[in-house]
Short mmCIF file of C-alpha atoms in Angstrom, two decimals:
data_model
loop_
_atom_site.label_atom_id
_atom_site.label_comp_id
_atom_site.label_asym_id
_atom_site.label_seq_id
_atom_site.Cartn_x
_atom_site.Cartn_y
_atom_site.Cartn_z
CA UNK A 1 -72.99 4.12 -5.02
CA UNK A 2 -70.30 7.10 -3.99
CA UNK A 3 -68.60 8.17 -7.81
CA UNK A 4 -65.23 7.18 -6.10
CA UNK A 5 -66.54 3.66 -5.64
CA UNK A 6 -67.62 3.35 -8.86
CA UNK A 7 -64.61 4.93 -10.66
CA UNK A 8 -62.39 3.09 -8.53
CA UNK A 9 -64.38 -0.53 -9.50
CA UNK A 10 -64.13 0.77 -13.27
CA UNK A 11 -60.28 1.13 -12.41
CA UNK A 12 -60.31 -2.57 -11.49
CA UNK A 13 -62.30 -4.12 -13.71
CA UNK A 14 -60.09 -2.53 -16.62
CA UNK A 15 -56.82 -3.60 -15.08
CA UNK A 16 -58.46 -7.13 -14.46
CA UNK A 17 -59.15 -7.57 -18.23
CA UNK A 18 -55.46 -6.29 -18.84
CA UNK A 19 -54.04 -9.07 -16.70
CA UNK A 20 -56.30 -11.69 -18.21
CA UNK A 21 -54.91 -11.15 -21.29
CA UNK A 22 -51.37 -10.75 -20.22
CA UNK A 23 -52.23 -14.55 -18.65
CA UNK A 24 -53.23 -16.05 -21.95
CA UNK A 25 -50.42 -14.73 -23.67
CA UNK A 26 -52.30 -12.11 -25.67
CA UNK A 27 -49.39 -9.28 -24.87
CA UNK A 28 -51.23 -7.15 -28.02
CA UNK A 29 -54.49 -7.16 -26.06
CA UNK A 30 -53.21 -6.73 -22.64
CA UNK A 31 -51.44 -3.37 -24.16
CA UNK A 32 -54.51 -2.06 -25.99
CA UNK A 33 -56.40 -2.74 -22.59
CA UNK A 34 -53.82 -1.08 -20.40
CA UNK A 35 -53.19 2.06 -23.14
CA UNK A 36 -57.50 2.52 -22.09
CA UNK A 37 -56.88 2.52 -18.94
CA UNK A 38 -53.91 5.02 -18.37
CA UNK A 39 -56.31 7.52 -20.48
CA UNK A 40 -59.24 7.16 -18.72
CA UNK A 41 -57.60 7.35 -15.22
CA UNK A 42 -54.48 9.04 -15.86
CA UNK A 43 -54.41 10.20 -12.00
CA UNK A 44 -54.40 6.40 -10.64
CA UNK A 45 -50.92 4.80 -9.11
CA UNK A 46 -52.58 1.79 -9.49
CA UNK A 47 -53.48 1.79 -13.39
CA UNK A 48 -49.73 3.68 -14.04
CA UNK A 49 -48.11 1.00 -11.86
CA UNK A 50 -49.61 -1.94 -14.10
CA UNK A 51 -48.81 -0.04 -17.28
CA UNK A 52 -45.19 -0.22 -15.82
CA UNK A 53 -45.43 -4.15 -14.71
CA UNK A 54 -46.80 -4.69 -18.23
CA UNK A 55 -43.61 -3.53 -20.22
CA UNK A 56 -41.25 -5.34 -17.83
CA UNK A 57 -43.17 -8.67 -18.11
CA UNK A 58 -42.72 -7.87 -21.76
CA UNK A 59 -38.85 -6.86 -21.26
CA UNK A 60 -39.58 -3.71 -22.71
CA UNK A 61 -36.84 -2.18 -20.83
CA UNK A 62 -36.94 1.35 -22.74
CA UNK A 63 -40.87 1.34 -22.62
CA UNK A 64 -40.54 0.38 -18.95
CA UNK A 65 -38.17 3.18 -18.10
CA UNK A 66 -40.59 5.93 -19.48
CA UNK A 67 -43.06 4.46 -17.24
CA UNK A 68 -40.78 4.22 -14.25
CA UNK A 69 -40.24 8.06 -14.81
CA UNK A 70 -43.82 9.08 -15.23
CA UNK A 71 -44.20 7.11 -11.61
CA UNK A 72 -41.62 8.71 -10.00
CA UNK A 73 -42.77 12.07 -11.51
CA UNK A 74 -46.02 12.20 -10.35
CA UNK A 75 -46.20 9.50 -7.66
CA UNK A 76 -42.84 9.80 -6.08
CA UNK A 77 -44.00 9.07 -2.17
CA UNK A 78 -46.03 5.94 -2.94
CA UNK A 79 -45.02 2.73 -1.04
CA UNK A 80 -45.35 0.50 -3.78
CA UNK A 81 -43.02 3.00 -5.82
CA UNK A 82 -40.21 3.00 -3.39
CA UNK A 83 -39.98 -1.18 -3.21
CA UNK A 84 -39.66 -0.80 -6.58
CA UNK A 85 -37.07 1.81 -6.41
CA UNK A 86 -35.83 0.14 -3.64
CA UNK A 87 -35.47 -3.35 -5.80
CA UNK A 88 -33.40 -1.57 -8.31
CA UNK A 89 -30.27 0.09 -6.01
CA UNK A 90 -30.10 -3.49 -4.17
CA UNK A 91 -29.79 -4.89 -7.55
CA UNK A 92 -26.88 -2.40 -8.51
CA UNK A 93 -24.96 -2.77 -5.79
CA UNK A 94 -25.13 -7.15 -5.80
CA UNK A 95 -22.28 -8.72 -8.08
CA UNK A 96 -22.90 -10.65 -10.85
CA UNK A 97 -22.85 -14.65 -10.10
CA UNK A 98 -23.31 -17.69 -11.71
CA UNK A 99 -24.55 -18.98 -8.72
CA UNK A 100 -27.66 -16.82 -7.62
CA UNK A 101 -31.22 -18.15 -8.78
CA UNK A 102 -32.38 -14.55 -9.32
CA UNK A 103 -29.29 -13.38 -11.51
CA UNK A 104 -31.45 -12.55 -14.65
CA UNK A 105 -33.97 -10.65 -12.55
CA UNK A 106 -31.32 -8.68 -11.41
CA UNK A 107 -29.46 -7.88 -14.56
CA UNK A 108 -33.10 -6.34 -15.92
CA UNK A 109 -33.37 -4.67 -13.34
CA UNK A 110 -29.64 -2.97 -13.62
CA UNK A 111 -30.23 -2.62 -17.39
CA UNK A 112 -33.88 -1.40 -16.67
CA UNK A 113 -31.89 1.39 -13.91
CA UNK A 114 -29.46 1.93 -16.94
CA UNK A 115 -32.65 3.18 -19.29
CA UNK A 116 -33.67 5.95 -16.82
CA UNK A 117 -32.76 9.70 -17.52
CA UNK A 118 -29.54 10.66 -15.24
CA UNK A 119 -31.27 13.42 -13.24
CA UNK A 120 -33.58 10.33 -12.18
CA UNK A 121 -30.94 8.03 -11.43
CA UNK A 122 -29.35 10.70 -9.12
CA UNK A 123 -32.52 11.28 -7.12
CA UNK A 124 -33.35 7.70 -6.58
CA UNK A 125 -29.74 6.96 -5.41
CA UNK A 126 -29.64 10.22 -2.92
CA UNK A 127 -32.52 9.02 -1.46
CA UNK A 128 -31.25 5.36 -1.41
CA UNK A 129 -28.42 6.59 0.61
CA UNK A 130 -29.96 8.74 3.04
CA UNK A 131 -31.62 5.72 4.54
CA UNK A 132 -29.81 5.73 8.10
CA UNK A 133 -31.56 1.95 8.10
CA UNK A 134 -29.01 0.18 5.66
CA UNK A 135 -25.96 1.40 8.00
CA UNK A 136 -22.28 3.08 6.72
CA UNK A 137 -21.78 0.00 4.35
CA UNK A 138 -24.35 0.16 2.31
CA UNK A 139 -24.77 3.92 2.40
CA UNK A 140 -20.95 4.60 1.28
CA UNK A 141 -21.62 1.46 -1.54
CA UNK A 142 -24.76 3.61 -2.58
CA UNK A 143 -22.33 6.66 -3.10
CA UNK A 144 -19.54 4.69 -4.78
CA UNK A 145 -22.76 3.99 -7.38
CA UNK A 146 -23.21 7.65 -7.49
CA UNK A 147 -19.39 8.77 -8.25
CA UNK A 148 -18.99 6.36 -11.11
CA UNK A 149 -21.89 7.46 -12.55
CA UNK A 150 -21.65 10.63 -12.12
CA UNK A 151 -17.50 11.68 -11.59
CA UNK A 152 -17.51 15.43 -10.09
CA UNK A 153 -19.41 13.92 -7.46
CA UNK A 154 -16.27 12.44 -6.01
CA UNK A 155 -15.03 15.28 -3.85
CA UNK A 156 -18.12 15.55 -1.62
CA UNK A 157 -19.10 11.41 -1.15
CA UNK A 158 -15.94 10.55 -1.94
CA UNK A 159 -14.29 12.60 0.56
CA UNK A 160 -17.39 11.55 3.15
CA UNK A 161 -17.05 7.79 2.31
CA UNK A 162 -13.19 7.92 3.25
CA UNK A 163 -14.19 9.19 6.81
CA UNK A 164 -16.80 7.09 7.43
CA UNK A 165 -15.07 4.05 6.50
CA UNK A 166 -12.14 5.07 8.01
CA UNK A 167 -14.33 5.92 11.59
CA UNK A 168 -15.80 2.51 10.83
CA UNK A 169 -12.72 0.38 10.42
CA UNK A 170 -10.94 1.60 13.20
CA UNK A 171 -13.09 0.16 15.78
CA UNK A 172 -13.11 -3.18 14.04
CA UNK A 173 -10.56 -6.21 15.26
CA UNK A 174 -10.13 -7.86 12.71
CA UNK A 175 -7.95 -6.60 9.54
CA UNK A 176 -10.04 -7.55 6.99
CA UNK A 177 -13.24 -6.41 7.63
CA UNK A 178 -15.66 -5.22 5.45
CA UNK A 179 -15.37 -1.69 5.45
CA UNK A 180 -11.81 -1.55 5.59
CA UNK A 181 -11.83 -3.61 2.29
CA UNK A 182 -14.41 -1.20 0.50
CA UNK A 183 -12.15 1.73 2.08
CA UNK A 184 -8.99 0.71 0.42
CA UNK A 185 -10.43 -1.50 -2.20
CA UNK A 186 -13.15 1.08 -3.50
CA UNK A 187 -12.65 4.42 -2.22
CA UNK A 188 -9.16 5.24 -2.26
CA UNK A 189 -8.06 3.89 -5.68
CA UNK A 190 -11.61 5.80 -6.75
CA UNK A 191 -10.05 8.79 -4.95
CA UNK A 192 -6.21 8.47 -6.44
CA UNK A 193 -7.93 7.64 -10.03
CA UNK A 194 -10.12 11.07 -10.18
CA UNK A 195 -8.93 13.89 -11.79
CA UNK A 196 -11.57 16.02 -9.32
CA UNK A 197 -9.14 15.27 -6.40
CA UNK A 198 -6.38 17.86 -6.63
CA UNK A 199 -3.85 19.54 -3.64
CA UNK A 200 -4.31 22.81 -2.15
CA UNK A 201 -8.11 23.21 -3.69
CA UNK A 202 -10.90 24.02 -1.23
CA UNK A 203 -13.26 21.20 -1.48
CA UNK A 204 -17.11 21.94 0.14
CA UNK A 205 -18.15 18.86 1.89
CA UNK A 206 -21.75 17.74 2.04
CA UNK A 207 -21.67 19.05 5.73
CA UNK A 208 -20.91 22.29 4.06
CA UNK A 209 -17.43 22.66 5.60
CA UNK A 210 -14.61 23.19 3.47
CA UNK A 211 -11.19 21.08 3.28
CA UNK A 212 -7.98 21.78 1.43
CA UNK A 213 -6.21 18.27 0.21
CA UNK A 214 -2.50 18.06 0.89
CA UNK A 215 0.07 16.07 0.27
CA UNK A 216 0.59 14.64 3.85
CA UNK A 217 -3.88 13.65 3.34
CA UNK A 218 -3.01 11.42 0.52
CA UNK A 219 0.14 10.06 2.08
CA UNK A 220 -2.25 8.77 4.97
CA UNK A 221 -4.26 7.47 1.96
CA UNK A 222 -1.94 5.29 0.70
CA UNK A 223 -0.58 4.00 4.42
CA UNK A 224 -3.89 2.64 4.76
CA UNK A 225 -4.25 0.76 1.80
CA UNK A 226 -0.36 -0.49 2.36
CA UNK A 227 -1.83 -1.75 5.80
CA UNK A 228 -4.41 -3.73 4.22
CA UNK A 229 -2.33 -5.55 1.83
CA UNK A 230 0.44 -6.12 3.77
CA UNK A 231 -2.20 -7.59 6.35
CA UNK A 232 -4.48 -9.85 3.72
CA UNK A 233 -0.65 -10.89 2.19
CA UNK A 234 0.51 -12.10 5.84
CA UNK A 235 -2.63 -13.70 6.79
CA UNK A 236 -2.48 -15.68 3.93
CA UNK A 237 0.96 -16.99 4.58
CA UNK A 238 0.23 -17.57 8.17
CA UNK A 239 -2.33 -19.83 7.10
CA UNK A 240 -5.50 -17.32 7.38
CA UNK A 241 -8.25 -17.17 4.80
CA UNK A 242 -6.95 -15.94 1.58
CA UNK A 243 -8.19 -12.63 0.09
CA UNK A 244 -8.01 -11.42 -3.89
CA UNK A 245 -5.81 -8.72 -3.49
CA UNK A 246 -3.12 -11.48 -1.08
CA UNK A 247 0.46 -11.53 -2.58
CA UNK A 248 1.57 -10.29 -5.80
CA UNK A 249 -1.70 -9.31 -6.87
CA UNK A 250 -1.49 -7.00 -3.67
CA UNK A 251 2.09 -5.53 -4.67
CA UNK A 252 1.19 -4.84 -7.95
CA UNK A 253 -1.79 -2.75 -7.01
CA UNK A 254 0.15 -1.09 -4.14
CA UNK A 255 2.33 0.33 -6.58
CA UNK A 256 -0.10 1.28 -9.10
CA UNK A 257 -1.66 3.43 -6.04
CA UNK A 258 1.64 4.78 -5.88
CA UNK A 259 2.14 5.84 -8.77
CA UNK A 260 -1.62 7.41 -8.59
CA UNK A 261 -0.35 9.21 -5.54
CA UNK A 262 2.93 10.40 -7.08
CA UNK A 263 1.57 12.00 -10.10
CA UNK A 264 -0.45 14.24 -7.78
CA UNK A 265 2.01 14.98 -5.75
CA UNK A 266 4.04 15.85 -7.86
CA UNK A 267 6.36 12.87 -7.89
CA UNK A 268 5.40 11.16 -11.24
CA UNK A 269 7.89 11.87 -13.44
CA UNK A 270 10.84 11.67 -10.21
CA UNK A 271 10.02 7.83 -10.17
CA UNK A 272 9.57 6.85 -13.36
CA UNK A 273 13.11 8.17 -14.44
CA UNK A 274 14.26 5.26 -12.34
CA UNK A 275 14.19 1.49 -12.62
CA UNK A 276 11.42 0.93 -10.09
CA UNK A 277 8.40 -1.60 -11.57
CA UNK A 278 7.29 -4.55 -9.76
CA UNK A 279 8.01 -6.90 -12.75
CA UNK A 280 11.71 -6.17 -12.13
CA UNK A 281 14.14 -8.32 -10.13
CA UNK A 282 14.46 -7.08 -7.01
CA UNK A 283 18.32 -6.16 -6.84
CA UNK A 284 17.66 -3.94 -9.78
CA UNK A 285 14.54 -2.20 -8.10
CA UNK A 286 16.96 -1.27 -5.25
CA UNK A 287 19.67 -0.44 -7.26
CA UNK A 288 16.62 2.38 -8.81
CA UNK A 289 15.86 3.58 -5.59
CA UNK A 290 19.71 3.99 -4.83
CA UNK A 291 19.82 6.20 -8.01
CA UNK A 292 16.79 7.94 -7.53
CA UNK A 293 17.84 9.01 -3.94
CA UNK A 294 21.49 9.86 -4.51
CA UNK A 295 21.81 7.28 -1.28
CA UNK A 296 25.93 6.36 -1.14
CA UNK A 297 25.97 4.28 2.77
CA UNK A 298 29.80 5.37 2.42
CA UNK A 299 29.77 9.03 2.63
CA UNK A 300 27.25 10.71 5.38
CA UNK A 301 23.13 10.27 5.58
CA UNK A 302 21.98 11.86 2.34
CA UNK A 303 19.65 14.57 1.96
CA UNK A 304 17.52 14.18 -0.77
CA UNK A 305 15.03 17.25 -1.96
CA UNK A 306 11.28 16.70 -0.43
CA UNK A 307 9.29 15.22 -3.27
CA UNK A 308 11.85 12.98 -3.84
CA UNK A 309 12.93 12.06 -0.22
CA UNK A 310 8.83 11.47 0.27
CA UNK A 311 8.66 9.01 -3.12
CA UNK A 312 11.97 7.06 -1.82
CA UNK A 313 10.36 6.49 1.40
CA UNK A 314 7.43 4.72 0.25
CA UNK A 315 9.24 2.41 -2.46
CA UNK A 316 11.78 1.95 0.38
CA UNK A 317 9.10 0.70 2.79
CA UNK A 318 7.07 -1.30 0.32
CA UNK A 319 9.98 -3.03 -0.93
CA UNK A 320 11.20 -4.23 2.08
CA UNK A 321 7.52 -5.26 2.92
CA UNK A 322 7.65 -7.64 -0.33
CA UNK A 323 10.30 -8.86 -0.03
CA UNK A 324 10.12 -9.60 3.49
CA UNK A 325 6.98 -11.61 2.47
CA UNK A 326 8.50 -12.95 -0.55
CA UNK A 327 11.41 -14.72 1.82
CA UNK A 328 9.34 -15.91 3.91
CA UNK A 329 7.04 -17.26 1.32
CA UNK A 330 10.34 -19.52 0.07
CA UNK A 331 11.30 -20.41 3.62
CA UNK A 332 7.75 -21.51 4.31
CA UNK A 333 7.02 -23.85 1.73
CA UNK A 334 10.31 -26.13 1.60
CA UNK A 335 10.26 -26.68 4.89
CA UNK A 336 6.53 -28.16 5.07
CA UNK A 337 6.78 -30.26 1.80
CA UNK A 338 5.71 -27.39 -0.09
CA UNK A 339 2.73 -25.92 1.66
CA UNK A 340 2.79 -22.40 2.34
CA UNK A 341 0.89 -23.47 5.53
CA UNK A 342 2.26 -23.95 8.57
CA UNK A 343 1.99 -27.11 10.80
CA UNK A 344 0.68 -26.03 14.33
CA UNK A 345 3.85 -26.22 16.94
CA UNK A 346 6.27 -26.01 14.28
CA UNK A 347 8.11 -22.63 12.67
CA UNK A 348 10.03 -21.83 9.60
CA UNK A 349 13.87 -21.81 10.77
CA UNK A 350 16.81 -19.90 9.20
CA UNK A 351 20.14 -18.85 11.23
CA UNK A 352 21.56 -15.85 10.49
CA UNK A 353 25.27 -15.90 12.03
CA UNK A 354 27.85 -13.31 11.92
CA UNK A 355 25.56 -9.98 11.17
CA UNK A 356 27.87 -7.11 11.78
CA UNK A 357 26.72 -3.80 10.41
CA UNK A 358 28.23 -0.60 11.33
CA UNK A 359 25.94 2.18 10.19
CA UNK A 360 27.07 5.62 9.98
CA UNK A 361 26.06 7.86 12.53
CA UNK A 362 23.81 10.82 12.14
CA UNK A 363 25.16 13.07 14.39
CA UNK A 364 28.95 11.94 13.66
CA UNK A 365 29.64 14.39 11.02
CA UNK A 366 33.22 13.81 11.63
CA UNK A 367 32.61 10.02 10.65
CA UNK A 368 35.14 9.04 7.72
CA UNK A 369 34.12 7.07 4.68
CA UNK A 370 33.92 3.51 5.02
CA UNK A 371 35.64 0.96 2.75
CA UNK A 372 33.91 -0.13 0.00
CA UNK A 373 34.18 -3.78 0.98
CA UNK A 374 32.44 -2.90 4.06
CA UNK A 375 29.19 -1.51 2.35
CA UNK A 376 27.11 -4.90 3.36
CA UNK A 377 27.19 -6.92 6.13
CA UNK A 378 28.60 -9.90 6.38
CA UNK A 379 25.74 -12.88 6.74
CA UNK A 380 26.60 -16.40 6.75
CA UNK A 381 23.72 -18.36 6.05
CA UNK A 382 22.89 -21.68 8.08
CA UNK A 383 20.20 -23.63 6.56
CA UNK A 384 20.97 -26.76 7.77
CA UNK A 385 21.20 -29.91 5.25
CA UNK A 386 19.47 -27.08 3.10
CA UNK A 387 21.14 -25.21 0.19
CA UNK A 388 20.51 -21.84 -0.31
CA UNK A 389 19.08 -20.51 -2.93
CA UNK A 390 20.33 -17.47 -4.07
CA UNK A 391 17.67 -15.53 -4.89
CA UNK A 392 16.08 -16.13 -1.29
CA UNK A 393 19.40 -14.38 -0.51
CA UNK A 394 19.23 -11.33 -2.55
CA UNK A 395 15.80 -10.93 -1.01
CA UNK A 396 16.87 -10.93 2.57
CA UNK A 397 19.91 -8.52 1.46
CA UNK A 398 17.40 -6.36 -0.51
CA UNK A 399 15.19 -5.91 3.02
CA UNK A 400 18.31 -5.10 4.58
CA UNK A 401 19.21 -2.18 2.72
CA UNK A 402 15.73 -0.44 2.44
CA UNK A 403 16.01 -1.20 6.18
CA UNK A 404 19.43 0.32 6.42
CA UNK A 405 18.35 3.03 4.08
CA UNK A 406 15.09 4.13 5.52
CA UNK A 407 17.60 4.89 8.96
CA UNK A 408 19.63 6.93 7.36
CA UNK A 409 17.85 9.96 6.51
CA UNK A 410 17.49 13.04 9.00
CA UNK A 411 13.72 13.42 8.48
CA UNK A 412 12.99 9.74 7.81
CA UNK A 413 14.00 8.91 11.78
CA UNK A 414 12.33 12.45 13.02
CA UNK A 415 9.29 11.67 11.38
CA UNK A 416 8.47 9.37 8.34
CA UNK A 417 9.23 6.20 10.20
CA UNK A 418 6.11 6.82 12.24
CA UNK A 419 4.45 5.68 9.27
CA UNK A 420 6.04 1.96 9.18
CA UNK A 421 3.97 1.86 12.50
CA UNK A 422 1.04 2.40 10.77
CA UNK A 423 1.22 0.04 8.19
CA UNK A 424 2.97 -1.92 10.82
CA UNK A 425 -0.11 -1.95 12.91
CA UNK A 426 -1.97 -4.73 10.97
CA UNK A 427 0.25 -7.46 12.57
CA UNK A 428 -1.80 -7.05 15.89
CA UNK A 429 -4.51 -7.67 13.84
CA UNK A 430 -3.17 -10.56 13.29
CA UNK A 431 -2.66 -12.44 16.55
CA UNK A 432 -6.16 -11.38 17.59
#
């Protein structure tokens, strides 16, 4: 018999008697057997492997990570290594749920991931995402895994998962697809939140090129994820399926994006000296923005300096957003006995009469000051049988002025408002 035969039957027949102990329960035996075998055949995937299998059946997670190294040390192209490997990223990037038969396998397997030494981690996750098989999903999920665990990271896959995603999405019909949500779900706020993202720094992308962040990059940033929650928040009161970050959980994290965006560029400390927060009625947060801008609709278009013209824009056009959605939230519900759903052939109804607004003119710069009683228009509300409630009111004035306000401004009309388009956009989404 060839030595090779025979040392591989030896190989068996030692691993054999380390499972049939492992069978009758005898974990002390099964150890001593498999400790014999990994020092008689310390070159064998096979005998390594089991010594590996042995301290997870034993949920010796720390014991089982040594192993796991040793394997991927020595044996890093075998087949049965990778599965394993394999096994492990799938389990890291699957939620936890109560409902999934295989929810404890998974959690060892996240804590078992957890055990192994970070230059480890980063190899098997690299190589997880350079599998072309699993498609731009999965691959920019595998780098989100990457950036959290390790942060300076973030402006190479980062800065690759936002164009992916964004190439992705584009093509895509409907609004809330998959890798639109992970692009303004995941990646952006990931983006915003890292203090490796910075303005006017060269940044070398994986591809090796180098880009320079600027304001107007993370302005497009925060357009998109504006278009995805003003899209979720409408399809849910059209009737559509409802999505976590729908209504005012949407508005709330739209403004804590904002907020990420203004402190990089530069407009932090602008908006918080003003009476802006989402908790706040919503008379008061355009009262803030008034203030913050210097806007007077009596005098001539104002011209604000750029970071704080740029800041007003955005609360302008998310505010009227909200509260757009907000009115028609009120006007929805009454009118079907209460269900923000509504009944196929039928429409909310509300008559506006008598809307006469006479906005200044931009290139009037003879145009005199207008009366201070003529500041608002004049509505007259028709409701039916209905009364009006007044805070449905103050809403629809509230959208009126950010309206009124975001034409007022020079650069706002010669540029800015291009952006309303963008976010805009998502209502074609819609009727698809």
């Amino acid at each position: 018999m060839p030595l090779s035969v025979a040392r591989e039957l030896d190989c068996e027949w030692v691993v054999g008697r380390c499972k049939s102990y492992l069978e009758r329960g005898d974990k002390h035996g099964a150890k001593a057997w498999i400790l014999t075998a990994r020092s008689l055949f310390p070159g064998d995937f096979s005998v390594q492997y089991e010594a590996f299998c042995l301290h997870m059946s034993c949920e010796e997670l720390k014991e089982a990570a040594m192993a796991l190294t040793d394997l991927f040390n020595v044996f890093p192209r075998e087949a049965q290594l990778q599965s394993c490997l394999t096994g492990l990223v799938e389990a890291l990037l699957t939620p936890p749920t109560t409902d999934d038969p295989q929810e404890k396998v998974t959690a060892q397997k996240k804590l078992l991931f957890n055990q192994l030494p970070a230059n480890v981690q980063k190899s098997v996750l690299l190589h997880a995402a350079a599998d072309e098989n699993g498609g731009v999903l999965r691959q920019c999920k595998v780098w989100l895994v990457i950036i959290k665990l390790f942060p300076d990271m973030v402006k190479t896959l980062g800065l690759d998962a936002y164009d992916l995603l964004s190439k992705e999405q584009s093509t895509a019909v409907m609004a809330d697809n998959q890798s639109r949500e992970l692009l303004v779900c995941e990646v952006i706020p990931l983006l915003l939140a890292s203090p490796e993202i910075r303005l006017e720094l060269p940044v070398v992308r994986s591809s090796g090129q180098s880009t320079t962040l600027k304001t107007s990059h993370l302005c497009q940033w925060l357009e998109s994820v504006a278009s995805f929650y003003t899209t979720v928040t409408s399809q849910a009161l059209l009737g559509g399926r409802g999505h976590k970050c729908a209504g005012k959980v949407g508005w709330d994290q739209l403004h804590q994006l904002l907020m990420r965006t203004a402190e990089k560029c530069g407009w932090r400390e602008v908006i918080l000296s003003n009476q802006i927060g989402p908790h706040l009625p919503s008379r008061v947060r355009w009262l803030g923005v008034e203030k913050l801008s210097g806007y007077n609709p009596h005098v001539k278009p104002f011209e604000a300096p750029r970071p704080v013209a740029i800041a007003c824009f955005y609360i302008a056009v998310f505010l009227f957003f909200e509260m757009a959605w907000d009115y028609c939230r009120e006007m929805l519900a009454p009118a079907f006995g209460g269900s923000s759903v509504p009944v196929a052939g039928r429409a909310p109804w509300l008559v506006v009469e008598e809307y006469q607004h006479h906005p200044t003119s931009l290139d009037d710069k003879t145009s005199k000051r207008r009366k201070a009683d003529d500041s608002r228009p004049s509505l007259n509300f028709n409701t039916g049988s209905r009364s009006v409630d007044q805070k449905m009111v103050e809403r629809f004035m509230v959208a009126t002025d950010c309206w009124d306000f975001l034409q007022s401004n020079v650069t706002y009309q010669q540029g800015w408002l291009l952006s309303i388009h963008v976010i805009m956009g998502c209502t074609e989404c819609i009727t698809h």
